DNA sequence: TTTTTTTGCGAAATCAATTGCAATAAAAGC
DNA sequence: GCTTTTATTGCAATTGATTTCGCAAAAAAA
């Protein structure tokens, strides 16, 4: 049976406080502000458990690599800010269903990654 | 000065024969059909040279990892067939420029990855 | 208290990509 | 055509980054 350890709760808290896709190091860094003994292996183990439990989703970003984000937020695209290196989730979908692919291709899913400058960095 | 080795020409030929994004192992496997002594390190070295020379472009696919494709084909999206594990390039862009991101986000580029079944696998 | 999961730590396994080096081969020079 | 020069290859070893693992100690929950 799964136990509510301070480490696991801290990792979930990290995602609550920073509601955007986070890399393993980010989770470790933010998590250590909550539980300073937090270990990298513990982060890896818990990220895996949280994915298994359906609380997190694993995403592979073309520039940032493996990231994790909270589930249950509906379809969204990803924005990567080249200035602060943060990833953001942008709700909604700007893809035209009909011209998405030529006849014959059966499209089941899609991932959209945007690149640019985020509002906090633009000013 | 750059030499036209049989290995390098074979690698370029591989991309001419299979005009879709290819992974390093695919380039190696197809390349060995043309030059059986072809070595992995040679593939890595030449892919890098061909990128430097602007003949290939490096792409990071969320599922397939690092891939290379020929340059000069204009903007396109990528389609990944879950049946044959091949990547395809789909010319054109089905993204709505205006609703692409909320106000404040400056979008400079984007990558779109589609997932599904390709025409050859669908029948 | 007792039981059992979980942690921290360092070691180790993976995987992708790079490098050193002697042998090879393309291109230039004779 | 033959020799010289030097880029390139093949091979194995190595790096570097990411992820996993073994195990004793710690801490939930029973």
Coordinates of C-alpha atoms (C1' of nucleotides) in Angstrom, one line a residue:
Chain A
X1 CA 0.0 0.0 0.0
X2 CA 1.2 3.5 -0.9
X3 CA 2.4 5.7 1.9
X4 CA 2.1 9.5 2.1
X5 CA 5.7 10.4 2.7
X6 CA 6.8 14.0 3.1
X7 CA 9.0 13.6 0.0
X8 CA 6.1 12.4 -2.2
X9 CA 3.8 15.1 -0.9
X10 CA 6.5 17.7 -1.5
X11 CA 6.9 16.6 -5.1
X12 CA 3.2 16.9 -5.7
X13 CA 3.3 20.3 -4.0
X14 CA 6.0 21.4 -6.4
X15 CA 3.7 20.8 -9.3
X16 CA 0.9 22.6 -7.5
X17 CA 3.1 25.7 -6.9
X18 CA 4.6 25.6 -10.4
X19 CA 1.8 24.6 -12.7
X20 CA 3.8 24.0 -15.8
X21 CA 5.9 21.1 -17.3
X22 CA 8.9 20.5 -15.1
X23 CA 12.1 18.6 -15.7
X24 CA 13.6 16.2 -13.2
X25 CA 16.2 18.8 -12.0
X26 CA 13.6 21.4 -11.6
X27 CA 11.5 19.1 -9.5
X28 CA 14.6 18.3 -7.5
X29 CA 15.6 21.9 -7.0
X30 CA 12.1 23.1 -6.1
X31 CA 11.5 20.1 -4.0
X32 CA 14.6 20.7 -1.9
X33 CA 13.2 24.0 -0.8
X34 CA 10.4 22.0 0.8
X35 CA 12.4 19.0 2.0
X36 CA 16.1 19.7 1.9
X37 CA 17.2 16.1 2.2
X38 CA 15.3 15.3 -1.0
X39 CA 17.3 12.9 -3.2
X40 CA 17.4 12.6 -7.0
X41 CA 16.7 8.9 -6.9
X42 CA 13.6 9.6 -4.8
X43 CA 12.5 12.1 -7.4
X44 CA 12.9 9.6 -10.2
X45 CA 11.0 6.9 -8.2
X46 CA 8.1 9.2 -7.3
X47 CA 7.7 10.7 -10.7
X48 CA 7.3 7.2 -12.0
X49 CA 4.8 6.3 -9.2
X50 CA 2.8 9.5 -9.9
X51 CA 2.7 8.7 -13.5
X52 CA 1.5 5.2 -12.8
X53 CA -1.2 6.6 -10.5
X54 CA -2.3 8.9 -13.3
X55 CA -1.4 12.1 -11.4
X56 CA 1.4 13.2 -13.7
X57 CA 2.0 12.8 -17.4
X58 CA 5.4 12.3 -19.0
X59 CA 6.1 14.6 -22.0
X60 CA 9.2 14.7 -24.2
X61 CA 9.9 18.2 -25.3
X62 CA 12.1 18.6 -28.4
X63 CA 14.4 21.1 -26.7
X64 CA 14.0 20.3 -23.0
X65 CA 13.8 16.5 -23.0
X66 CA 11.8 14.6 -20.5
X67 CA 9.3 16.7 -18.5
X68 CA 6.4 16.0 -16.3
X69 CA 3.1 17.8 -16.0
X70 CA -0.1 17.4 -14.0
X71 CA -2.9 15.5 -15.6
X72 CA -6.5 16.5 -15.9
X73 CA -6.0 19.8 -17.7
X74 CA -7.5 18.9 -21.1
X75 CA -5.8 19.3 -24.4
X76 CA -3.2 22.0 -24.7
X77 CA 0.0 22.9 -26.5
X78 CA 3.4 23.7 -25.2
X79 CA 5.2 26.9 -25.3
X80 CA 8.9 27.1 -24.7
X81 CA 10.4 30.5 -23.8
X82 CA 13.9 30.9 -25.2
X83 CA 14.7 33.6 -22.7
X84 CA 13.9 31.9 -19.4
X85 CA 13.9 28.3 -20.6
X86 CA 10.6 27.6 -19.1
X87 CA 7.8 25.5 -20.6
X88 CA 4.2 26.7 -20.4
X89 CA 1.0 25.0 -21.2
X90 CA -1.4 26.9 -23.5
X91 CA -5.0 25.7 -23.3
X92 CA -6.8 25.1 -26.5
X93 CA -5.9 23.9 -29.9
X94 CA -5.1 26.0 -33.0
X95 CA -4.9 23.1 -35.4
X96 CA -7.3 22.9 -38.3
X97 CA -8.8 19.4 -38.1
X98 CA -9.5 19.2 -41.8
X99 CA -6.3 20.3 -43.3
X100 CA -4.2 18.6 -40.7
X101 CA -3.0 15.8 -43.0
X102 CA -3.4 14.6 -46.6
X103 CA -6.1 12.0 -47.4
X104 CA -5.1 8.5 -46.3
X105 CA -3.3 9.5 -43.1
X106 CA -5.3 8.6 -40.0
X107 CA -4.5 11.2 -37.4
X108 CA -5.0 10.0 -33.8
X109 CA -3.1 12.5 -31.7
X110 CA -0.9 15.5 -32.1
X111 CA 1.7 17.4 -30.1
X112 CA 2.3 21.1 -30.8
X113 CA 5.4 22.8 -29.5
X114 CA 5.7 26.6 -29.8
X115 CA 8.9 28.5 -29.4
X116 CA 9.4 32.2 -28.6
X117 CA 9.3 34.7 -25.7
X118 CA 6.9 34.5 -22.8
X119 CA 5.1 37.5 -21.4
X120 CA 7.3 37.9 -18.4
X121 CA 10.4 38.0 -20.5
X122 CA 9.1 40.1 -23.4
X123 CA 9.0 43.5 -21.5
Chain B
X1 CA 38.8 20.6 -48.2
X2 CA 35.9 18.3 -48.2
X3 CA 36.3 15.0 -50.1
X4 CA 33.6 13.0 -51.9
X5 CA 34.0 9.7 -50.2
X6 CA 31.9 6.8 -51.1
X7 CA 30.5 6.7 -47.6
X8 CA 29.4 10.3 -47.6
X9 CA 27.8 9.9 -51.0
X10 CA 26.1 6.8 -49.9
X11 CA 24.6 8.6 -46.9
X12 CA 23.3 11.3 -49.1
X13 CA 21.9 8.7 -51.5
X14 CA 20.1 7.1 -48.5
X15 CA 18.2 10.4 -48.0
X16 CA 17.4 10.6 -51.7
X17 CA 16.0 7.1 -51.8
X18 CA 14.0 7.5 -48.6
X19 CA 12.8 11.1 -48.5
X20 CA 11.6 11.2 -44.9
X21 CA 13.2 11.9 -41.5
X22 CA 15.6 9.2 -40.7
X23 CA 17.2 8.2 -37.4
X24 CA 20.9 7.3 -37.1
X25 CA 20.3 3.6 -37.1
X26 CA 18.1 3.9 -40.2
X27 CA 20.8 5.8 -42.0
X28 CA 23.3 3.2 -40.9
X29 CA 21.1 0.2 -42.0
X30 CA 20.2 1.7 -45.4
X31 CA 23.7 2.9 -45.9
X32 CA 25.2 -0.5 -45.4
X33 CA 23.1 -1.8 -48.3
X34 CA 25.1 0.6 -50.4
X35 CA 28.5 0.4 -48.7
X36 CA 28.6 -2.6 -46.5
X37 CA 31.7 -1.5 -44.5
X38 CA 29.9 1.6 -43.4
X39 CA 30.5 2.4 -39.7
X40 CA 28.4 4.0 -37.1
X41 CA 31.0 6.6 -36.2
X42 CA 31.2 7.5 -39.9
X43 CA 27.5 8.0 -40.0
X44 CA 27.6 10.3 -37.0
X45 CA 30.5 12.3 -38.4
X46 CA 28.9 12.7 -41.8
X47 CA 25.5 13.6 -40.5
X48 CA 27.2 16.4 -38.6
X49 CA 29.1 17.6 -41.7
X50 CA 26.0 17.5 -43.8
X51 CA 24.1 19.6 -41.2
X52 CA 27.0 22.1 -41.2
X53 CA 26.9 22.2 -44.9
X54 CA 23.2 22.9 -44.8
X55 CA 22.2 19.8 -46.6
X56 CA 20.5 18.1 -43.7
X57 CA 18.5 19.4 -40.8
X58 CA 18.5 17.8 -37.3
X59 CA 15.0 17.2 -35.8
X60 CA 14.1 15.9 -32.4
X61 CA 11.0 13.8 -32.5
X62 CA 9.1 13.3 -29.2
X63 CA 8.9 9.5 -29.8
X64 CA 11.8 8.7 -32.1
X65 CA 14.5 11.0 -30.8
X66 CA 17.1 12.5 -33.0
X67 CA 16.3 12.4 -36.7
X68 CA 17.7 14.0 -39.8
X69 CA 15.9 15.2 -42.9
X70 CA 16.9 16.9 -46.2
X71 CA 16.7 20.7 -46.2
X72 CA 15.0 22.9 -48.8
X73 CA 11.6 21.5 -48.5
X74 CA 9.8 24.4 -46.9
X75 CA 7.7 24.4 -43.8
X76 CA 6.1 21.1 -43.0
X77 CA 4.8 19.0 -40.1
X78 CA 5.8 15.5 -39.0
X79 CA 3.6 12.5 -39.0
X80 CA 4.6 9.4 -37.1
X81 CA 3.0 6.1 -38.1
X82 CA 2.5 3.8 -35.0
X83 CA 2.2 0.8 -37.2
X84 CA 5.5 1.0 -39.2
X85 CA 7.3 3.4 -36.9
X86 CA 8.2 5.6 -39.9
X87 CA 8.2 9.4 -39.8
X88 CA 6.8 11.4 -42.7
X89 CA 6.9 15.0 -43.7
X90 CA 3.5 16.6 -44.5
X91 CA 3.9 19.8 -46.5
X92 CA 1.9 22.8 -45.3
X93 CA 0.7 24.2 -42.0
X94 CA -2.6 23.6 -40.3
X95 CA -1.9 26.1 -37.5
X96 CA -4.2 29.1 -37.0
X97 CA -1.7 32.0 -36.7
X98 CA -4.1 34.1 -34.7
X99 CA -5.3 31.7 -32.0
X100 CA -1.9 30.1 -31.7
X101 CA -1.1 31.6 -28.3
X102 CA -2.6 34.0 -25.8
X103 CA -1.7 37.7 -25.9
X104 CA 1.7 38.4 -24.6
X105 CA 3.4 35.3 -25.9
X106 CA 5.6 36.1 -28.9
X107 CA 5.6 33.0 -31.1
X108 CA 8.7 32.7 -33.3
X109 CA 8.6 29.0 -34.5
X110 CA 6.6 25.9 -34.0
X111 CA 6.9 22.1 -34.4
X112 CA 3.8 20.0 -35.0
X113 CA 4.0 16.2 -34.6
X114 CA 1.1 14.1 -35.6
X115 CA 0.5 10.5 -34.6
X116 CA -1.5 7.8 -36.3
X117 CA -1.5 5.4 -39.1
X118 CA 0.0 6.1 -42.5
X119 CA -1.7 5.3 -45.8
X120 CA 0.4 2.1 -46.5
X121 CA -0.5 0.7 -43.1
X122 CA -4.1 1.7 -43.0
X123 CA -5.4 -0.9 -45.5
Chain C
dT1 C1' 5.8 -2.3 18.8
dT2 C1' 5.9 -4.5 14.6
dT3 C1' 5.6 -4.6 9.8
dT4 C1' 6.7 -3.0 5.4
dT5 C1' 7.3 0.8 2.3
dT6 C1' 10.3 4.3 1.3
dT7 C1' 14.4 7.0 1.6
dG8 C1' 19.4 8.5 0.9
dC9 C1' 23.5 7.3 -0.9
dG10 C1' 26.8 5.6 -3.9
dA11 C1' 27.5 2.4 -7.5
dA12 C1' 26.1 0.8 -11.7
dA13 C1' 23.7 0.3 -15.9
dT14 C1' 22.0 2.6 -20.3
dC15 C1' 22.1 5.0 -24.3
dA16 C1' 23.7 8.4 -27.4
dA17 C1' 27.4 10.5 -29.2
dT18 C1' 32.4 11.5 -29.5
dT19 C1' 37.3 10.6 -29.8
dG20 C1' 42.2 8.6 -30.5
dC21 C1' 44.7 6.3 -33.7
dA22 C1' 46.5 3.5 -37.3
dA23 C1' 45.0 2.3 -41.8
dT24 C1' 42.8 3.8 -46.1
dA25 C1' 41.6 6.5 -49.9
dA26 C1' 40.5 10.9 -52.3
dA27 C1' 42.5 14.8 -54.5
dA28 C1' 46.4 17.4 -55.8
dG29 C1' 51.0 17.7 -57.6
dC30 C1' 54.7 16.0 -60.3
Chain D
dG1 C1' 50.4 7.3 -64.3
dC2 C1' 52.7 7.5 -60.0
dT3 C1' 53.7 9.9 -55.6
dT4 C1' 52.6 12.9 -52.0
dT5 C1' 49.5 15.1 -49.0
dT6 C1' 45.9 15.1 -45.9
dA7 C1' 40.9 14.2 -45.1
dT8 C1' 38.4 10.3 -43.9
dT9 C1' 37.4 5.8 -42.3
dG10 C1' 36.8 1.7 -39.1
dC11 C1' 37.3 0.1 -34.8
dA12 C1' 37.3 0.2 -30.0
dA13 C1' 37.4 2.8 -26.1
dT14 C1' 35.5 6.7 -23.9
dT15 C1' 32.7 10.3 -22.5
dG16 C1' 28.6 12.5 -20.7
dA17 C1' 24.0 12.6 -19.5
dT18 C1' 20.1 10.2 -17.8
dT19 C1' 18.0 6.7 -15.2
dT20 C1' 18.1 2.6 -12.3
dC21 C1' 19.6 -0.4 -8.5
dG22 C1' 21.3 -2.6 -4.0
dC23 C1' 21.2 -2.0 0.5
dA24 C1' 21.1 -0.4 5.2
dA25 C1' 18.7 3.2 7.8
dA26 C1' 14.5 5.8 8.4
dA27 C1' 9.7 6.5 8.8
dA28 C1' 4.7 5.5 7.7
dA29 C1' 0.9 2.7 8.9
dA30 C1' -0.9 -1.3 11.2

